[in-house]
CSV table of C-alpha atoms in Angstrom, one decimal:
chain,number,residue,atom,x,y,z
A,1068,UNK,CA,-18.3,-24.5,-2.2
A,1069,UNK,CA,-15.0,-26.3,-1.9
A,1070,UNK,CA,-13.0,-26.3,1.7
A,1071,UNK,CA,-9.4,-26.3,1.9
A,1072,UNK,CA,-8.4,-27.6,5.5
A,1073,UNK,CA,-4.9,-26.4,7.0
A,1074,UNK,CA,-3.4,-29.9,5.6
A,1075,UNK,CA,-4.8,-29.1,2.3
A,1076,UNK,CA,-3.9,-25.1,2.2
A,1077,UNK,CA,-0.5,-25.8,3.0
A,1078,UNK,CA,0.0,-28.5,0.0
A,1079,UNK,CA,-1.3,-26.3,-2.2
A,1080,UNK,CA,1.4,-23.8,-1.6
A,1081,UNK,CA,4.6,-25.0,-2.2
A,1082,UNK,CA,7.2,-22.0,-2.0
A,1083,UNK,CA,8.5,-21.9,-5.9
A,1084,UNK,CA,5.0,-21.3,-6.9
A,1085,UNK,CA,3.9,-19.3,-4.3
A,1086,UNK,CA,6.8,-16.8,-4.9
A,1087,UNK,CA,5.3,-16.8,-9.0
A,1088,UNK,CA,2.2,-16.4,-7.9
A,1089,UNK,CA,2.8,-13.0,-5.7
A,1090,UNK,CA,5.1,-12.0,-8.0
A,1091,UNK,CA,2.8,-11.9,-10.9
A,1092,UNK,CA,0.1,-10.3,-8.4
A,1093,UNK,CA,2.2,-7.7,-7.4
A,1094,UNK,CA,2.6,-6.7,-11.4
A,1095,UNK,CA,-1.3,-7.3,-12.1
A,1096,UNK,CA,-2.4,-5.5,-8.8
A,1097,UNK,CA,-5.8,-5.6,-7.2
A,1098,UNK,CA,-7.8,-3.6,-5.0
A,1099,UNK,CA,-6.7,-3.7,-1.1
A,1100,UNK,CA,-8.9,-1.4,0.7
A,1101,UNK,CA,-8.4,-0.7,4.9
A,1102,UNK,CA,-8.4,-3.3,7.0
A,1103,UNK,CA,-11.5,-3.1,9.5
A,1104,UNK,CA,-11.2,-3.6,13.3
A,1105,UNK,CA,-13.8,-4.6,16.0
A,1106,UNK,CA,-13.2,-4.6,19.3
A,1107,UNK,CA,-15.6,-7.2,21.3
A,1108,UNK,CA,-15.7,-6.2,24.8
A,1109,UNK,CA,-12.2,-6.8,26.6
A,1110,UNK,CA,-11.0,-10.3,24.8
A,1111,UNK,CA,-11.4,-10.6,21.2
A,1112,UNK,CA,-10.5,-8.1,18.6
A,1113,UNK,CA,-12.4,-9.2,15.3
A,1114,UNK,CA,-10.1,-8.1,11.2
A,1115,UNK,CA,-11.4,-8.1,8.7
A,1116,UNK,CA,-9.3,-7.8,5.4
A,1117,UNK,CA,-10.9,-8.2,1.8
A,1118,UNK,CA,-9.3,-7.4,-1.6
A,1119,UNK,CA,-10.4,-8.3,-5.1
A,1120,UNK,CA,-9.6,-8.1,-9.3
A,1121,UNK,CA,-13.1,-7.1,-10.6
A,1122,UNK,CA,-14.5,-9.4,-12.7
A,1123,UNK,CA,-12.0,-12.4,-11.0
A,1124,UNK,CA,-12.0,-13.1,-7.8
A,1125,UNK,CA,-13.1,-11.9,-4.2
A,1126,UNK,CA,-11.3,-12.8,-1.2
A,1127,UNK,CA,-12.0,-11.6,2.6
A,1128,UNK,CA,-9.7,-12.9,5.7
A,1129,UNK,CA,-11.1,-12.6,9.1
A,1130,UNK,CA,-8.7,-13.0,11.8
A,1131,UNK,CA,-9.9,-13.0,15.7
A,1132,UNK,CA,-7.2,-12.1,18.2
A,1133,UNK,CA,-8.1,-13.5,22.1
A,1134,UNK,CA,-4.8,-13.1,23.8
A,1135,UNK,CA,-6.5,-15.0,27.0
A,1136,UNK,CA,-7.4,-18.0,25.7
A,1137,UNK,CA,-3.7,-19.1,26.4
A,1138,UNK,CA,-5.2,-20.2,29.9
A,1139,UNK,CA,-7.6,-21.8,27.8
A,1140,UNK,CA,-5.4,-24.0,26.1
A,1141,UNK,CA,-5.8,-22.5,23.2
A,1142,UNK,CA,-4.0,-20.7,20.3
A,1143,UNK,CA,-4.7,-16.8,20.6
A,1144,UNK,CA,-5.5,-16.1,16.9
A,1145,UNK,CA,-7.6,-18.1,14.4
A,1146,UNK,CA,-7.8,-17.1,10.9
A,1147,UNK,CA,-10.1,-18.2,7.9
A,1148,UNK,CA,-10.1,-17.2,4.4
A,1149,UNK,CA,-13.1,-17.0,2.2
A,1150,UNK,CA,-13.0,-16.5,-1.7
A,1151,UNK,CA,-15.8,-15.5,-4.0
A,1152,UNK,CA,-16.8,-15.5,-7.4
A,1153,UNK,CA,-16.3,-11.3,-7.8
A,1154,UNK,CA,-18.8,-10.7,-10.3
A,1155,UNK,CA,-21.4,-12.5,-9.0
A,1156,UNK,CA,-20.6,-12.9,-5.1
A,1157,UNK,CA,-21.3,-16.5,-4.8
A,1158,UNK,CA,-18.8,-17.9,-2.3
A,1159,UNK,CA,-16.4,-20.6,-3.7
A,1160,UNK,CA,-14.2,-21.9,-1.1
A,1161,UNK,CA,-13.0,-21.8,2.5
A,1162,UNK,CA,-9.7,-22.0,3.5
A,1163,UNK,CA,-7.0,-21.8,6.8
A,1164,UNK,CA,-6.5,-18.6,6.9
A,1165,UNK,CA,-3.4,-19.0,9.4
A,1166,UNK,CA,-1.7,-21.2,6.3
A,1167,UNK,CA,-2.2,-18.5,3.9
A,1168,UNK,CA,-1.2,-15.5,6.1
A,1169,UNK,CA,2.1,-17.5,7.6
A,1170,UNK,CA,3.4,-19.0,3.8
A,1171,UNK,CA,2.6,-16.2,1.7
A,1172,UNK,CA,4.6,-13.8,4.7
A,1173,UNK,CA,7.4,-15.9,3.7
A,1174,UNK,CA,6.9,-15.9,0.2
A,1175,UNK,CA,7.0,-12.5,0.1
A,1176,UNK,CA,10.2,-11.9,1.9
A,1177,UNK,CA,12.1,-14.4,0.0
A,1178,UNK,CA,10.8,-12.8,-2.9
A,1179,UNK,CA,11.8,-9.4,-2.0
A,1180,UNK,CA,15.6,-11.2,-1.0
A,1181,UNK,CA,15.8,-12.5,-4.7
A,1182,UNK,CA,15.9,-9.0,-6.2
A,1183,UNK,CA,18.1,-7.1,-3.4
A,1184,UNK,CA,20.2,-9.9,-1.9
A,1185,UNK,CA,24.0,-10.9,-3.6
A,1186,UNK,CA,23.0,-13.7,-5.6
A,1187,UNK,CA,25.6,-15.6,-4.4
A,1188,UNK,CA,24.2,-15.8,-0.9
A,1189,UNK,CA,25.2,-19.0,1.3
A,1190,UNK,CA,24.3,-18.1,4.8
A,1191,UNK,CA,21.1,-16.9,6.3
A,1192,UNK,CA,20.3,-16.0,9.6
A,1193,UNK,CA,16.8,-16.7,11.1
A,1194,UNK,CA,16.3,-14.2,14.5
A,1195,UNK,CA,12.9,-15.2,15.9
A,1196,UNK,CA,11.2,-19.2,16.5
A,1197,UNK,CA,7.8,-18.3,15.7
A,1198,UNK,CA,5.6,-20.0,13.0
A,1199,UNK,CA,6.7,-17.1,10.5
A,1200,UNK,CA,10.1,-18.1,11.0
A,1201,UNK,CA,10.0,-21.8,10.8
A,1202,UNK,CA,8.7,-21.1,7.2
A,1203,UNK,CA,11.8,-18.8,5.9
A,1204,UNK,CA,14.8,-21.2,5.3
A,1205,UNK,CA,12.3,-23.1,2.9
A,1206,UNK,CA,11.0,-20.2,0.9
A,1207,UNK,CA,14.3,-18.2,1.3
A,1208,UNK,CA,16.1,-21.1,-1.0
A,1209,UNK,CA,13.4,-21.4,-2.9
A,1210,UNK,CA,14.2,-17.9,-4.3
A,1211,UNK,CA,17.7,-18.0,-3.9
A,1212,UNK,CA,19.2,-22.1,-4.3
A,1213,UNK,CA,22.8,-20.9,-3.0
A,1214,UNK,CA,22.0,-20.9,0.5
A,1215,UNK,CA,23.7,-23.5,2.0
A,1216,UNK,CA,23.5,-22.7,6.0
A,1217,UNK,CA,21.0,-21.6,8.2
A,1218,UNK,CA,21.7,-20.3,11.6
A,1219,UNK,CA,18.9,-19.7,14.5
A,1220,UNK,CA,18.9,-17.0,16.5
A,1221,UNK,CA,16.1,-16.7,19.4
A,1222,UNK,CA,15.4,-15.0,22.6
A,1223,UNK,CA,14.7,-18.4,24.6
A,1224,UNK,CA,17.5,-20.3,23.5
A,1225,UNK,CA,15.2,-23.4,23.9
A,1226,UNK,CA,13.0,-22.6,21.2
A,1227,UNK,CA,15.5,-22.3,18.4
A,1228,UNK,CA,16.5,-25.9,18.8
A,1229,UNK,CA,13.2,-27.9,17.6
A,1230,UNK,CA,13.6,-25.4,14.7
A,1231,UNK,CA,17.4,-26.6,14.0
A,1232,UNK,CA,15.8,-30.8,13.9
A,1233,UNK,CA,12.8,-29.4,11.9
A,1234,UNK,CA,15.1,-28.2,9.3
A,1235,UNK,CA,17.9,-30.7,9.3
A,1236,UNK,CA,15.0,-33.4,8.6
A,1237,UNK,CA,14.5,-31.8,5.4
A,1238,UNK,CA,18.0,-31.4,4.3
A,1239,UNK,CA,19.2,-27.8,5.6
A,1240,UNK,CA,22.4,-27.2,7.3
A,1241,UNK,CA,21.3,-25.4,10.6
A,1242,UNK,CA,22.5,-24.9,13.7
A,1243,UNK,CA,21.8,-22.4,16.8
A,1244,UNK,CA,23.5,-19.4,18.2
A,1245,UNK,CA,23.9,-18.1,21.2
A,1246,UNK,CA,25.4,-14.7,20.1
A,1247,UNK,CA,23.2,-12.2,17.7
A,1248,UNK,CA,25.7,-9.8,17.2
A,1249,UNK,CA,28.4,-12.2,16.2
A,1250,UNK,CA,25.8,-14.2,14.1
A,1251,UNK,CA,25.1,-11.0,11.8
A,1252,UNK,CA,28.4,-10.3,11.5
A,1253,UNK,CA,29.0,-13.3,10.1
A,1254,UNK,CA,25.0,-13.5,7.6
A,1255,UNK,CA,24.7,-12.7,4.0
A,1256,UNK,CA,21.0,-12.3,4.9
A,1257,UNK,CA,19.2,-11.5,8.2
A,1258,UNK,CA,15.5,-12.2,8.2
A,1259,UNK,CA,13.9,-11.6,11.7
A,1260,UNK,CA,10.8,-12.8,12.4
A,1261,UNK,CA,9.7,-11.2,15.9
A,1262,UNK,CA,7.4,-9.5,18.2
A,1263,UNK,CA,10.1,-7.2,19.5
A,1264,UNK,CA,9.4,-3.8,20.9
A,1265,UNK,CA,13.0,-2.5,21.3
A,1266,UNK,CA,15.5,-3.1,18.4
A,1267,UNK,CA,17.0,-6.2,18.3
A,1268,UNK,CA,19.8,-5.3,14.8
A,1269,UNK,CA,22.3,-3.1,15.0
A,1270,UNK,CA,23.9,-1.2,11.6
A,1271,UNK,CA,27.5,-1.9,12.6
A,1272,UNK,CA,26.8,-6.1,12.7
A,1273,UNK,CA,25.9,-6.1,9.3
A,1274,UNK,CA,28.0,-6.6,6.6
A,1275,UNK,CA,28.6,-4.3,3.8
A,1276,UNK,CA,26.6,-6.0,1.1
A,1277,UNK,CA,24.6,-7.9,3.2
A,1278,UNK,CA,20.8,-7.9,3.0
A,1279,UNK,CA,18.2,-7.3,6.0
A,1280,UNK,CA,14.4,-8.4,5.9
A,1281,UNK,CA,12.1,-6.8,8.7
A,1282,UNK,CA,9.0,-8.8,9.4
A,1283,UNK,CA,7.5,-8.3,12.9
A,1284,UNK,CA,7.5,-4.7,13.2
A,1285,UNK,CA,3.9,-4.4,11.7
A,1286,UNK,CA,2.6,-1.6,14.0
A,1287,UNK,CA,3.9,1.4,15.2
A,1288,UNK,CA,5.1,0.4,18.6
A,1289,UNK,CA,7.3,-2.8,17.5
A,1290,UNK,CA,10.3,-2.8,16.3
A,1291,UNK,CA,13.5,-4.9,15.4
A,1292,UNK,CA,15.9,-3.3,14.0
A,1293,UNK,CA,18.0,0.0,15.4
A,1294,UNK,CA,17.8,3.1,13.5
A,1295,UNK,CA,20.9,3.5,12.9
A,1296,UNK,CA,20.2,0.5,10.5
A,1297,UNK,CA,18.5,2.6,7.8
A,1298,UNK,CA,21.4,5.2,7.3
A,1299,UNK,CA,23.5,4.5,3.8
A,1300,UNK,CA,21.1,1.5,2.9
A,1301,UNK,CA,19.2,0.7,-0.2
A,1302,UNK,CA,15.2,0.5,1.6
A,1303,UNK,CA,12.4,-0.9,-0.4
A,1304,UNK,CA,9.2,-2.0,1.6
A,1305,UNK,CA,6.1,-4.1,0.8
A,1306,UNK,CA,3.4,-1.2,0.1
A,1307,UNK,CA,3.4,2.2,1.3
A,1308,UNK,CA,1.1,1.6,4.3
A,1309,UNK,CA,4.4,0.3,6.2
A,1310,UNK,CA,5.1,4.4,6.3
A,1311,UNK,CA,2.4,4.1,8.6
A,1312,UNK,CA,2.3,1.2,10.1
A,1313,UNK,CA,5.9,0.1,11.1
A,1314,UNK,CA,7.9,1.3,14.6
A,1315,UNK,CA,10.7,0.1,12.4
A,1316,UNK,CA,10.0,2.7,10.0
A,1317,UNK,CA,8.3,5.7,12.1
A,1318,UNK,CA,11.3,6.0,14.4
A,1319,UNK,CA,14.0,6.9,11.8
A,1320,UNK,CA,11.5,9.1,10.1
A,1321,UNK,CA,11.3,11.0,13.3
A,1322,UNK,CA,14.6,11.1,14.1
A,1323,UNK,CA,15.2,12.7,10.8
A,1324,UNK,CA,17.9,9.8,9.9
A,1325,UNK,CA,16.1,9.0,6.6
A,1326,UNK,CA,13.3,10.5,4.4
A,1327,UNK,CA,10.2,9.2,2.3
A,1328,UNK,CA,12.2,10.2,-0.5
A,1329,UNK,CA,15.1,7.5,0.9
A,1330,UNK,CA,12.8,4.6,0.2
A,1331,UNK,CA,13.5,3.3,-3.3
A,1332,UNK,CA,10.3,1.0,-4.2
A,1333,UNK,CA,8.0,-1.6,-3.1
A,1334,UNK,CA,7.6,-5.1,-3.7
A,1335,UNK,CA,5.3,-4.3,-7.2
A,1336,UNK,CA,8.6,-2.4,-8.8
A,1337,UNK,CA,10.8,-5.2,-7.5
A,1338,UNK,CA,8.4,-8.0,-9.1
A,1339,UNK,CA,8.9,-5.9,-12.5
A,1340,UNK,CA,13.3,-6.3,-12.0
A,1341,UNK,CA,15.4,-9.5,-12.9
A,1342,UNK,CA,16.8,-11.5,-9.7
A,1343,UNK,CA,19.2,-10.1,-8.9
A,1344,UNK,CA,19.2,-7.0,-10.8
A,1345,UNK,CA,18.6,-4.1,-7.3
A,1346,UNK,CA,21.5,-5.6,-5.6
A,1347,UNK,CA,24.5,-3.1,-5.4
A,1348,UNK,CA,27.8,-5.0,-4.4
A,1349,UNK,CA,29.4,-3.6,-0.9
A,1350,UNK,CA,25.7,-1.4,-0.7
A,1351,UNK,CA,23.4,-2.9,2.7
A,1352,UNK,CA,20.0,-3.6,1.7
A,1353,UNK,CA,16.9,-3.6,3.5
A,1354,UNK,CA,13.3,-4.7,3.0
A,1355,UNK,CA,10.4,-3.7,5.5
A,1356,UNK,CA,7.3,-5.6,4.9
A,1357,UNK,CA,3.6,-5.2,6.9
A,1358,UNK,CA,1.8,-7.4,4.9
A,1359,UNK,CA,-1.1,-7.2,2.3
A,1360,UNK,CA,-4.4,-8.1,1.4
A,1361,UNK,CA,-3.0,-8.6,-1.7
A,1362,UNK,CA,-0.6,-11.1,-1.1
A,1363,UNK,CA,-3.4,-13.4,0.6
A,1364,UNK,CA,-5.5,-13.3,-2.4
A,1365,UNK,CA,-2.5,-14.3,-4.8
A,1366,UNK,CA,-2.0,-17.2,-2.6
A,1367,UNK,CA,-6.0,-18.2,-2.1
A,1368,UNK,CA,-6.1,-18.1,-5.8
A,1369,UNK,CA,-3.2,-20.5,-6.2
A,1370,UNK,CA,-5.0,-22.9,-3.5
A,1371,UNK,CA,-8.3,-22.4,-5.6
A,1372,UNK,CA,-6.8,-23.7,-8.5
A,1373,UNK,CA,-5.0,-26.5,-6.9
């Protein structure tokens, strides 16, 4: 059994194959089945996530959630990922689940952003300064090379700023802003990365033809963008399950601003377009992602075979 340690997950990732290799997952497809959830006593809430390609490969995350242990000193999640053989169940390597989870989120976005987005895209705005969103200038120009200039946008102004060295020492153009609204007026593409439970994006700061990627709102009570943001916009999500999961999602639904029928895809019919080929000049796009088994087994797999 090989292991794959959170230095070695991450090298075997790089963003340009990482985007292939969800892409072609996405058009292969694999089983995804619920998630399952344990709560242990008070502190620890136990996931557990498996999908699988019969006759290929088995993969199960497990994730443990202890908000206390911050007075511990120590992170509040941990995360491993184990792959099997899935004919014959024997295990074949462990790996850092947190790597896996946090890159191919990412991936995915930027993914998504290479169908919907203008093509010529220069400037990208990154609201959040969470691991999640460290990761997106990188795999965003991965998928789309025009970007030129990254701006940060975060709550705590503090935090954005070790994210503007971070990626000026890898050659970005970044800076910080103080100002949301005036940031996304002036974005070709707004990512947000959050934990927000009111909205943070507004419809009338966008601008026509821009594209908008929602992240953090993976459970009914988050969300990050308003309402209002939905109406007269091209929506694609991940899977179908962020009908149900996402705040972002439930609260226009309710509202009766937008229908199931006013979603136009997921991320499998975008993998099967051109880059390029959904974006609609002057039209606002949006993509709502929750995540997916599947995308964690597309990236194990490209680990595995590292």
């Amino acid at each position: 059994m090989r292991h794959f340690d959170a230095e070695a997950t991450r090298a075997a990732l790089p963003f340009t194959a990482l985007i292939e290799a969800l892409r072609q997952m996405f058009i292969e497809g694999c089983e995804v089945p619920q998630r399952h959830q344990h709560q242990l006593g008070q502190d620890l809430t136990l996931l557990i996530m498996p999908a699988w390609q019969l006759g290929a490969l088995l993969g199960i995350k497990t994730v443990s959630i202890a908000p206390g242990n911050a007075v511990r000193g120590l992170p509040g999640l941990f995360s491993s990922y184990t792959l099997f053989d899935a004919s014959t169940g024997q295990p074949l390597a462990m790996m850092d689940g947190n790597e896996i989870t946090s890159r191919r989120t990412a991936a995915a976005s930027a993914l998504a952003a290479s169908r919907l987005a203008d093509p010529a895209s220069r400037h990208l705005l990154v609201v959040g300064s969470g691991r999640v969103a460290s990761l997106l200038p990188e795999a965003y120009r991965a998928a789309l090379p025009g970007i030129g200039q990254v701006s940060v946008w975060a709550r705590r102004p503090e935090a954005a700023q070790p994210l503007v060295e971070q990626w000026r020492g890898i050659g970005i153009e970044a800076n910080a802003v103080p100002e949301l609204a005036d940031a996304c007026r002036q974005a070709d593409i707004v990512t947000c990365a959050t934990l927000a439970r009111e909205p943070l994006i507004r419809a009338e700061w966008l601008k026509p033809g821009s594209h908008l990627d929602l992240i953090g709102g993976f459970t009914p009570q988050m969300r990050e963008a308003h309402a209002s943001c939905f109406v007269n916009a091209e929506l694609w999500v991940d899977t179908d399950e962020a009908l149900r999961k996402s705040g972002d999602l439930l609260q226009p639904l309710t509202e009766g601003l937008i229908t199931p029928a006013c979603i136009r895809g997921d991320l499998a019919k975008l993998c099967r377009l051109a880059p390029g080929a959904a974006h609609q000049p002057g039209q606002r796009s949006i993509f709502k992602s929750v995540g997916t088994g599947l995308e964690d087994l597309a990236a194990a797999r490209l680990v595995y075979a590292s």
